[in-house]
Short mmCIF file of C-alpha atoms and ligand atoms in Angstrom, two decimals:
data_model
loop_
_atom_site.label_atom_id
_atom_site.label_comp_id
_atom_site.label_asym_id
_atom_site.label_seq_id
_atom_site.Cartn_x
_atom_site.Cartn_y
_atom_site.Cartn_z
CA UNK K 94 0.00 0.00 0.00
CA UNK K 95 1.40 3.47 -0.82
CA UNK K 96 2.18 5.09 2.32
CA UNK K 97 -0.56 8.54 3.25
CA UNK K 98 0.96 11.75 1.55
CA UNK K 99 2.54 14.05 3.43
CA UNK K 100 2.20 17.39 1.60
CA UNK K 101 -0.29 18.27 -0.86
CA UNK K 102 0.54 18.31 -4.54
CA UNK K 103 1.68 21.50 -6.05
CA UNK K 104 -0.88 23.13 -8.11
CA UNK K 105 0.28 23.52 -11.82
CA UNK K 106 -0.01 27.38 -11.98
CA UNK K 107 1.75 27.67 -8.53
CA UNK K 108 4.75 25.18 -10.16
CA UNK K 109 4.95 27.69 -13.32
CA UNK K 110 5.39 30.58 -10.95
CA UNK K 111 7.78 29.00 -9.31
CA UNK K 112 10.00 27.87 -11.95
CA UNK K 113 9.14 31.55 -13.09
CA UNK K 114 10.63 33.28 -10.12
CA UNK K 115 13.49 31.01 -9.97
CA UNK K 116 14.87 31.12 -13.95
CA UNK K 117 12.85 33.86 -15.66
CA UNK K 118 11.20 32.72 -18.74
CA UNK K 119 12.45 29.23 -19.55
CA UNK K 120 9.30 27.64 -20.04
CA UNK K 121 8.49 27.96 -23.60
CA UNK K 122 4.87 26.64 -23.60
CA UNK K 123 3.13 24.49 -20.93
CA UNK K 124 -0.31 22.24 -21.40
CA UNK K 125 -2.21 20.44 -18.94
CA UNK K 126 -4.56 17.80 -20.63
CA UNK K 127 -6.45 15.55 -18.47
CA UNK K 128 -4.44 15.99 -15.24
CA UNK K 129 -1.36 15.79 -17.64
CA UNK K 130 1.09 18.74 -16.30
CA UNK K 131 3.89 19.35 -19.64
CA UNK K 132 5.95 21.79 -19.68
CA UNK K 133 8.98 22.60 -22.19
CA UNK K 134 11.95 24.18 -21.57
CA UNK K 135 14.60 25.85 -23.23
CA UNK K 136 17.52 23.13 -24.42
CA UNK K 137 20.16 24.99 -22.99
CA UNK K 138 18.95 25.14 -19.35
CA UNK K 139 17.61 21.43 -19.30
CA UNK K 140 19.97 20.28 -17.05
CA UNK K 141 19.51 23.46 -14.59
CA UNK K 142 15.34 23.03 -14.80
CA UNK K 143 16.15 19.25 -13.93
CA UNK K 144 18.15 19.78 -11.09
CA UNK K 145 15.87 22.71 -9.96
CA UNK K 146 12.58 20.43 -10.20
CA UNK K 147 14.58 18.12 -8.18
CA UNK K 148 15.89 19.38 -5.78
CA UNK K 149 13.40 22.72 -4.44
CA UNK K 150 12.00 21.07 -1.25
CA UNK K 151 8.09 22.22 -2.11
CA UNK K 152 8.67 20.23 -5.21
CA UNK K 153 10.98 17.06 -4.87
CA UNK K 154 10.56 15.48 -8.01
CA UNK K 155 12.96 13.10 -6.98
CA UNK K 156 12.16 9.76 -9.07
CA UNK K 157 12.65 9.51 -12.73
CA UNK K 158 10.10 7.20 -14.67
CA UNK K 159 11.11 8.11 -18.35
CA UNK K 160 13.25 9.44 -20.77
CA UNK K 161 13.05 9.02 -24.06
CA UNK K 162 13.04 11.23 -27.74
CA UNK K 163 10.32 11.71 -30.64
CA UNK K 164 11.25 12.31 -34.03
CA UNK K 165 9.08 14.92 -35.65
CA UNK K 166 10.63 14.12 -38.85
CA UNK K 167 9.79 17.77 -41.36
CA UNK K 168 9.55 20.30 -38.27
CA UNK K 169 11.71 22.36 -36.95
CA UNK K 170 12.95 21.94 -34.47
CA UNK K 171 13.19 18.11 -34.86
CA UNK K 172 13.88 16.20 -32.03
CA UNK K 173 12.14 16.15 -28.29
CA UNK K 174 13.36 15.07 -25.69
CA UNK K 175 10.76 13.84 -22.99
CA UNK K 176 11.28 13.21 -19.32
CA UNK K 177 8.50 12.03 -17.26
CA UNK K 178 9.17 12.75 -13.25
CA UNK K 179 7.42 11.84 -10.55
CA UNK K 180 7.25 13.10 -6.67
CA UNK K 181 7.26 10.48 -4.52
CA UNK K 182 6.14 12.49 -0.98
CA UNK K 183 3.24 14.45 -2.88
CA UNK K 184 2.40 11.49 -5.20
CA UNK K 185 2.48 14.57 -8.42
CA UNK K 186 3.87 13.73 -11.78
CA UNK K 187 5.31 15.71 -14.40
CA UNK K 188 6.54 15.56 -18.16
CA UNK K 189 9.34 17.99 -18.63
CA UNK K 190 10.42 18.30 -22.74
CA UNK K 191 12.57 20.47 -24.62
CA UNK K 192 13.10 20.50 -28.57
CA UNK K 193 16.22 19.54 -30.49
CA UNK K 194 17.48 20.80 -33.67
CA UNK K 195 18.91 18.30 -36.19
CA UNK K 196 22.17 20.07 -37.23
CA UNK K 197 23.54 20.42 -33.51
CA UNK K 198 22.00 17.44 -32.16
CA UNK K 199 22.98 17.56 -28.25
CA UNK K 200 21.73 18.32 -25.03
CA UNK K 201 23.18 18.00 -21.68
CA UNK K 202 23.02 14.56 -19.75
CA UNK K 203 21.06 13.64 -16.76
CA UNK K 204 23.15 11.47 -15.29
CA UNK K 205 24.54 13.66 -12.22
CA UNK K 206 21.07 13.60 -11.13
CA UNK K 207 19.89 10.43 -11.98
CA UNK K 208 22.00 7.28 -12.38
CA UNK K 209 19.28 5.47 -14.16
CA UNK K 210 19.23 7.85 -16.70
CA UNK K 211 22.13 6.56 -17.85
CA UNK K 212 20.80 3.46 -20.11
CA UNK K 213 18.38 5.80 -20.61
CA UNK K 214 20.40 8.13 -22.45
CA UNK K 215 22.17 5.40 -24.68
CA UNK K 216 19.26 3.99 -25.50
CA UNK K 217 18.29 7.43 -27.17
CA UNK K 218 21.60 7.97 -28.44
CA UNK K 219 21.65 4.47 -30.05
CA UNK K 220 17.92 4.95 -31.80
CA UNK K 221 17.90 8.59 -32.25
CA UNK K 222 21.50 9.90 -32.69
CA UNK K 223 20.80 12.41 -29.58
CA UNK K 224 24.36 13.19 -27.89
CA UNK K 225 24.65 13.71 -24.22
CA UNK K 226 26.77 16.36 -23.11
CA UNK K 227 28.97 14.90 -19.93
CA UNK K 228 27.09 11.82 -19.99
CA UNK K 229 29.96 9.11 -18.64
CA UNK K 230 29.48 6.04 -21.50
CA UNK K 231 28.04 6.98 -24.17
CA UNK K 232 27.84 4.01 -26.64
CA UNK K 233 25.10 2.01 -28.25
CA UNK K 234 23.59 -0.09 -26.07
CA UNK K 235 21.11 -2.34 -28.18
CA UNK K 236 22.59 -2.12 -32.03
CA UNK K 237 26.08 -3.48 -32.46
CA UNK K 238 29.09 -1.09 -33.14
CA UNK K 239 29.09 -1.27 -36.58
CA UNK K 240 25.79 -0.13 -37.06
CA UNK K 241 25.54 2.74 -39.23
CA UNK K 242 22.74 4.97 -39.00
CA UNK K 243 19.44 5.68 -36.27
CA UNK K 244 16.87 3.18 -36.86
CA UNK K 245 14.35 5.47 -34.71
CA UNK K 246 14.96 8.52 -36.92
CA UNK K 247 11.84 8.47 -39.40
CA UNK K 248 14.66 8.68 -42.48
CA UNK K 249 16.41 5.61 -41.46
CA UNK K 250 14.73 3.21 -44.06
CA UNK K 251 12.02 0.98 -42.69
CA UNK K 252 13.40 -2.59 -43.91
CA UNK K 253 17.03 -1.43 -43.99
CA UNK K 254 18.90 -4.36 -41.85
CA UNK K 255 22.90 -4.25 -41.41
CA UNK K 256 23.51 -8.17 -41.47
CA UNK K 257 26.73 -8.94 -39.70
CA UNK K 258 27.55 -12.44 -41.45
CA UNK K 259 27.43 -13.19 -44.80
CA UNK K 260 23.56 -14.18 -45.86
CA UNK K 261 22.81 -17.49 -46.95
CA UNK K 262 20.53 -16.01 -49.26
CA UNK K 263 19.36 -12.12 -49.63
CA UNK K 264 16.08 -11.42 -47.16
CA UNK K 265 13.83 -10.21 -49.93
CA UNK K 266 13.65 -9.57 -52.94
CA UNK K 267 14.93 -5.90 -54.20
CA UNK K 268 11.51 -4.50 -54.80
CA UNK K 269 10.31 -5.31 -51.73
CA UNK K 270 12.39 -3.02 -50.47
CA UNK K 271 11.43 0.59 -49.13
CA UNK U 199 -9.43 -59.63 -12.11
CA UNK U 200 -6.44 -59.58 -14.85
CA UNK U 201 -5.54 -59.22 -18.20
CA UNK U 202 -6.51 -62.04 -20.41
CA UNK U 203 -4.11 -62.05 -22.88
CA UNK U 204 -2.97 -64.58 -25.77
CA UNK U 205 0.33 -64.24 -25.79
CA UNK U 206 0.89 -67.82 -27.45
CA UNK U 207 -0.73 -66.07 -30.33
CA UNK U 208 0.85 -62.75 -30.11
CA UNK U 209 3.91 -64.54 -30.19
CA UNK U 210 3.07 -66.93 -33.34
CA UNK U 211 1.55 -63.53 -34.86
CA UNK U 212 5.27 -61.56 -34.48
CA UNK U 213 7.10 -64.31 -35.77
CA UNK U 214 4.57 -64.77 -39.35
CA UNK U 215 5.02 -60.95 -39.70
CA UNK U 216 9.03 -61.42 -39.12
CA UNK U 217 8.89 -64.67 -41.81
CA UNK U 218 7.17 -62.54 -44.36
CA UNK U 219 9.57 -59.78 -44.24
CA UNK U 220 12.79 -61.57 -44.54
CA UNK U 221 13.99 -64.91 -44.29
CA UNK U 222 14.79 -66.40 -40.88
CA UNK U 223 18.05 -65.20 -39.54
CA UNK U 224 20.29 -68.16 -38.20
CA UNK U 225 19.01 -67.89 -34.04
CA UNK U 226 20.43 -65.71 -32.10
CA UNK U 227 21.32 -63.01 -34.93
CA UNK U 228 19.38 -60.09 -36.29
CA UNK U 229 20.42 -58.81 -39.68
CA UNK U 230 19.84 -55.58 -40.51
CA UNK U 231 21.87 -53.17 -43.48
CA UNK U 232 24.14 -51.04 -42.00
CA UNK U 233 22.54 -47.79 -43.11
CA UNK U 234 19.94 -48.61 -41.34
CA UNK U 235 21.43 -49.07 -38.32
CA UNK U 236 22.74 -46.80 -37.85
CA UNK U 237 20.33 -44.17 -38.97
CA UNK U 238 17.97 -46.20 -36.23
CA UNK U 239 20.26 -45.90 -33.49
CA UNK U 240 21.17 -42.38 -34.49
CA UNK U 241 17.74 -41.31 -34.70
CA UNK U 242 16.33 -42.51 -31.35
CA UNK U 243 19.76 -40.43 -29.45
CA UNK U 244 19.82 -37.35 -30.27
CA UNK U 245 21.22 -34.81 -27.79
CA UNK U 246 20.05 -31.30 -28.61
CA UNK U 247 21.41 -28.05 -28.25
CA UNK U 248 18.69 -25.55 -26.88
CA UNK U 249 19.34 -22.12 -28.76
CA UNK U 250 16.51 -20.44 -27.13
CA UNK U 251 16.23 -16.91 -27.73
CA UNK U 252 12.38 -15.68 -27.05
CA UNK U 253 9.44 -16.36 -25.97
CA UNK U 254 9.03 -19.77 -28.03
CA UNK U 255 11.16 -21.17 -25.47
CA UNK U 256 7.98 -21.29 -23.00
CA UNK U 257 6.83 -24.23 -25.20
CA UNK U 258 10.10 -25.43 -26.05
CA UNK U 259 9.93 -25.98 -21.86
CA UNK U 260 6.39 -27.84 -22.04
CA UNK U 261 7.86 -30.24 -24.85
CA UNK U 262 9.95 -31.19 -22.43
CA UNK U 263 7.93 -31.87 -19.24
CA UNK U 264 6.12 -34.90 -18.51
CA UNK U 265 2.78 -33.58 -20.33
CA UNK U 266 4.51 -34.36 -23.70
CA UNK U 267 7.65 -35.77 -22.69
CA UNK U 268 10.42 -35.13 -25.69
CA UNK U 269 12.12 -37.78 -24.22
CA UNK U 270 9.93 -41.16 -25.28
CA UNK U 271 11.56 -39.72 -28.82
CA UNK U 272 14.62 -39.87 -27.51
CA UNK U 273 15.45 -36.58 -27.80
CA UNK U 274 15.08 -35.91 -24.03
CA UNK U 275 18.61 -34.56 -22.85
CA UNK U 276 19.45 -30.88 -23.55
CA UNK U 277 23.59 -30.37 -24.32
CA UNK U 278 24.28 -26.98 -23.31
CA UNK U 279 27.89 -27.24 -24.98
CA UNK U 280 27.36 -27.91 -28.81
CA UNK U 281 30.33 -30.02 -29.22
CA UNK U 282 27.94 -32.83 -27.86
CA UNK U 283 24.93 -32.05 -29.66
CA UNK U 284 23.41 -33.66 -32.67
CA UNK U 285 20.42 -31.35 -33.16
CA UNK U 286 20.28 -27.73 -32.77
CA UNK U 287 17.42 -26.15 -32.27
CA UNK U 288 16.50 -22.82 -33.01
CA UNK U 289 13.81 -21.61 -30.73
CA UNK U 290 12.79 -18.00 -30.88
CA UNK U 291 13.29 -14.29 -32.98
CA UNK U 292 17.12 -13.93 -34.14
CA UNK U 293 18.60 -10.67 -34.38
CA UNK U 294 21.46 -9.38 -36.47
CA UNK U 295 23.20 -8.95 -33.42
CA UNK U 296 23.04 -12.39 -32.30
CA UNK U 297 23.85 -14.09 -35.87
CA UNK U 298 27.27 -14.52 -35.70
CA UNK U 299 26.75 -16.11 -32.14
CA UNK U 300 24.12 -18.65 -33.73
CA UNK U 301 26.68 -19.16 -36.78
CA UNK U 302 29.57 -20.03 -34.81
CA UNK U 303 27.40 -22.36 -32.65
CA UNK U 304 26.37 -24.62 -35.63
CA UNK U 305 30.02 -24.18 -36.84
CA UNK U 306 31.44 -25.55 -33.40
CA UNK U 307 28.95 -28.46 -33.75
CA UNK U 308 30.40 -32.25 -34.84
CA UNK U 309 28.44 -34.25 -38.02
CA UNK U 310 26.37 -35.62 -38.10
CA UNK U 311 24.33 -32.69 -37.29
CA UNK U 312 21.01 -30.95 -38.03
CA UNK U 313 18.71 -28.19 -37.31
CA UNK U 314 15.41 -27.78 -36.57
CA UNK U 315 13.87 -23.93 -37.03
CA UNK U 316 11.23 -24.15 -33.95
CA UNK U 317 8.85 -21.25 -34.61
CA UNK U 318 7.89 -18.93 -36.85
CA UNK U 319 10.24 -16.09 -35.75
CA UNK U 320 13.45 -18.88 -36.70
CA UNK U 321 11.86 -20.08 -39.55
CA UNK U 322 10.85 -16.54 -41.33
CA UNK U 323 11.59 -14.24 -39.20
CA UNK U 324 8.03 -14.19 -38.40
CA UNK U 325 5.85 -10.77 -37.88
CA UNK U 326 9.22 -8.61 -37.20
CA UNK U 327 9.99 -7.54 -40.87
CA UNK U 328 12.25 -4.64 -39.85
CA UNK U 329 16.10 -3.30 -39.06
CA UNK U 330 16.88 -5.67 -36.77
CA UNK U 331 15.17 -9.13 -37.19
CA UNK U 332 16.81 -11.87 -39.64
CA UNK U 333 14.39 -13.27 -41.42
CA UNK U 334 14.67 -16.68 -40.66
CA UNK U 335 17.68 -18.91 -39.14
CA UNK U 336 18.17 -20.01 -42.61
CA UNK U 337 19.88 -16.78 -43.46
CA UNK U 338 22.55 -17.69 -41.57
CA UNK U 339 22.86 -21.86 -41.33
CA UNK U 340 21.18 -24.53 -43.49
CA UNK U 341 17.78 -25.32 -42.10
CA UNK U 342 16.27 -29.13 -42.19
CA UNK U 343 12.71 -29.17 -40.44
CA UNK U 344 10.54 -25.99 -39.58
CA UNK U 345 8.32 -26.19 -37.50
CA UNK U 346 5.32 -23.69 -37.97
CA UNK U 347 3.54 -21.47 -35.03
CA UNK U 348 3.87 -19.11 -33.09
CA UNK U 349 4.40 -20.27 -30.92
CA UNK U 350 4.22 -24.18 -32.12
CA UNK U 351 2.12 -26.17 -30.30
CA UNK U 352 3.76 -28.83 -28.28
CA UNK U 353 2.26 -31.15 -30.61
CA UNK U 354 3.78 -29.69 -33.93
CA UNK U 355 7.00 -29.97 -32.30
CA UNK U 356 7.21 -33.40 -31.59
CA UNK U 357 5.34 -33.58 -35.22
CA UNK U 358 8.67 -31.85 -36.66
CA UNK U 359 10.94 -33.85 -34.48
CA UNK U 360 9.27 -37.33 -36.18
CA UNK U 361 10.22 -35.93 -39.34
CA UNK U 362 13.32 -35.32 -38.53
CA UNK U 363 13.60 -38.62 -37.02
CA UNK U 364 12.70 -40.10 -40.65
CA UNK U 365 14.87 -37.84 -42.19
CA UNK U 366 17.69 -39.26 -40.25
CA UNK U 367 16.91 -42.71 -40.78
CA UNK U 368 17.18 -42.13 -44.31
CA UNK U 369 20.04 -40.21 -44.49
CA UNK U 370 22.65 -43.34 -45.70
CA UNK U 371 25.22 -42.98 -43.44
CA UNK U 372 27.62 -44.83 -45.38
CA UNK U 373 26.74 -43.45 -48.96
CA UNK U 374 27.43 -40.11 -47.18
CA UNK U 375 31.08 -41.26 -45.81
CA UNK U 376 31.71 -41.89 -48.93
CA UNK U 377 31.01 -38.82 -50.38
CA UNK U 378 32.49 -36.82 -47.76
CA UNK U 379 35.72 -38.53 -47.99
CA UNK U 380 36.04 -38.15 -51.61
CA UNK U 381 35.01 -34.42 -51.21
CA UNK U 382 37.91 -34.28 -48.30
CA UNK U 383 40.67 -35.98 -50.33
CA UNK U 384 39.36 -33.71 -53.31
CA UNK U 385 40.20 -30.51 -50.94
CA UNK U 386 43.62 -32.17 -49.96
CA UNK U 387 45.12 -33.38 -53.31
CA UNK U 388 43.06 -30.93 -56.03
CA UNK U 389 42.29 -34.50 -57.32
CA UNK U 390 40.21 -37.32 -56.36
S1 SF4 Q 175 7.34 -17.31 -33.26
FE1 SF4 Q 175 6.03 -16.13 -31.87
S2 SF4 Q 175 6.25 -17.14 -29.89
FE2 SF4 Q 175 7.98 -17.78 -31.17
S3 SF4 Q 175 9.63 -16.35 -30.75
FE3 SF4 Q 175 8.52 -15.55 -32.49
S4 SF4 Q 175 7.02 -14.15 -31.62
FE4 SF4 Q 175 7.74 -15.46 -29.95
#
């Protein structure tokens, strides 16, 4: 049984003013559908927003459930980064994301704060190509080395495969192919 | 209350079949052709190697527990080094990650060996038809039964491992010696 909470949740608007007073305007746009508090940040202060969340005693979102990226393959900017926190005293969650532009494709790691964020991490560099600034080991963690390319990223080619071995025989035909 | 049976006629019924098939061996001898003697003994002992990769593996598991009971086929004890093993099954999704692994583990098995795709992720690939899936463990080794499913019922599996069974049996081990050892001396001397 989850144990009784010990301070009220944080009301959304009271959060935004609070991240408000602390940074100034990093929150570029906020949304709450359904109970679903999102807000994005500016790239370059992710990791200070992160820590801030964190660590501010009347928030304390100390646990991280998610991280992961979305392609939106023809915008601009093209990559998002989601994080999905959650409080564990207040029982409040929260979906932190900032945007990613394809040509300088970084963004700074969460790994001081979180240690589990570190498969996390290669697990988005690996699909997406995403680099993590001061992250400690970042190499592919599902493909194999000599995998070229992002299989996530909506331009990687849906039925591309990298065999390792030579093939026995080719795994479909050429026009199948797309 | 027992069993009433005949077996004065049983008997007398085993031996007419016996006559009618071949003459009477001298007592105490059975005759048999080599071949097939080795194909019988070969294909009631066969030690498999488990390559179990997914979830196919939960009914590799049931094939082998008292409900269907692998072994009355004599298939019933699992190598986990493939130097000893005569079959290797395939049991689950392979990856291009994992081929070379599989490869090297059919390379590192003896002959007379075979393989069994078990599954329809070994034997096509199955539903994953993308970057990472191979489409079938006969990309990367020669396949000889596939067994169909996903995953196969225990059933199918022991269906597949009788064919197999007959496929062994009619293999001709000696016809095969042959060839192999004129293939081998072909390799060593450029000439047979
Ligand atoms: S054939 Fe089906 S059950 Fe077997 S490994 Fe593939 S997906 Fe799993």
């Amino acid at each position: 049984m989850a144990s009784p909470k010990t301070s009220a949740p944080v009301a959304f608007s009271s959060l935004l003013s609070v991240i408000k007073g602390h940074f100034g305007e990093v929150v570029l746009a906020h949304r709450s559908d359904f109970g679903d508090d999102t807000i994005v940040v500016q790239r370059e202060r992710w990791l200070d927003v992160l820590r801030f969340l964190k660590d501010a005693p009347s928030l304390a979102f100390n646990y991280l459930v998610d991280l992961t990226c979305v392609d939106y393959f023809g915008q601009e900017p093209r990559f998002e980064m989601v994080v999905h926190l959650l409080a564990f005293e207040s029982g409040k969650r929260l979906r932190v994301k900032a945007r990613i532009p394809e040509e300088d494709a970084t963004i700074a790691s969460l790994v001081p704060l979180w240690r589990s964020a570190n498969w996390l991490e290669r697990e988005v560099y690996d699909m997406f190509g995403i680099r993590f600034a001061g992250h400690p080991d970042l190499r592919r963690i599902l493909m194999y080395d000599e995998f070229e390319g992002y299989p996530l990223r909506k331009d990687y080619p849906l039925k591309k495969s990298q065999p390792r071995v030579p093939l026995l025989s080719p795994e479909r035909e050429e026009e199948e192919e797309i | 209350m027992g069993l009433n049976i005949d077996y004065e006629h049983l008997n007398q019924e085993l031996k007419d079949t016996l006559q009618k098939a071949r003459p009477a061996p001298p007592s105490g001898f059975v005759m048999a052709k080599l071949d097939e003697a080795i194909g019988w003994a070969r294909k009631y002992s066969i030690f498999q190697y488990p390559f179990v990769t997914a979830c196919c593996g939960m009914e590799f598991m049931s094939v082998a527990v008292s409900h269907y009971d692998i072994d009355r086929f004599g298939a019933g004890m699992p190598r986990f080094t493939p130097r000893q093993a005569d079959v290797l099954f395939v049991v689950g999704t392979i990856n291009h990650k994992q081929a070379p692994i599989l490869k090297r583990v059919y390379e590192q098995m003896c002959e007379p060996k075979w393989v069994i795709a078990f599954g329809a992720c070994a034997s096509s690939g199955g539903f994953y038809d993308n970057y990472t899936t191979v489409r079938g463990a006969d990309k990367i080794i020669p396949v000889d039964i596939y067994i169909p499913g996903c995953p196969p019922r225990p059933e199918a599996v022991l269906d597949g491992l009788i064919m197999l069974q007959a496929q062994i049996q009619q293999e001709g081990y000696m016809n095969k010696r042959k060839a192999l050892r004129k293939q081998g001396l072909k390799e060593l001397h450029g000439q047979p």
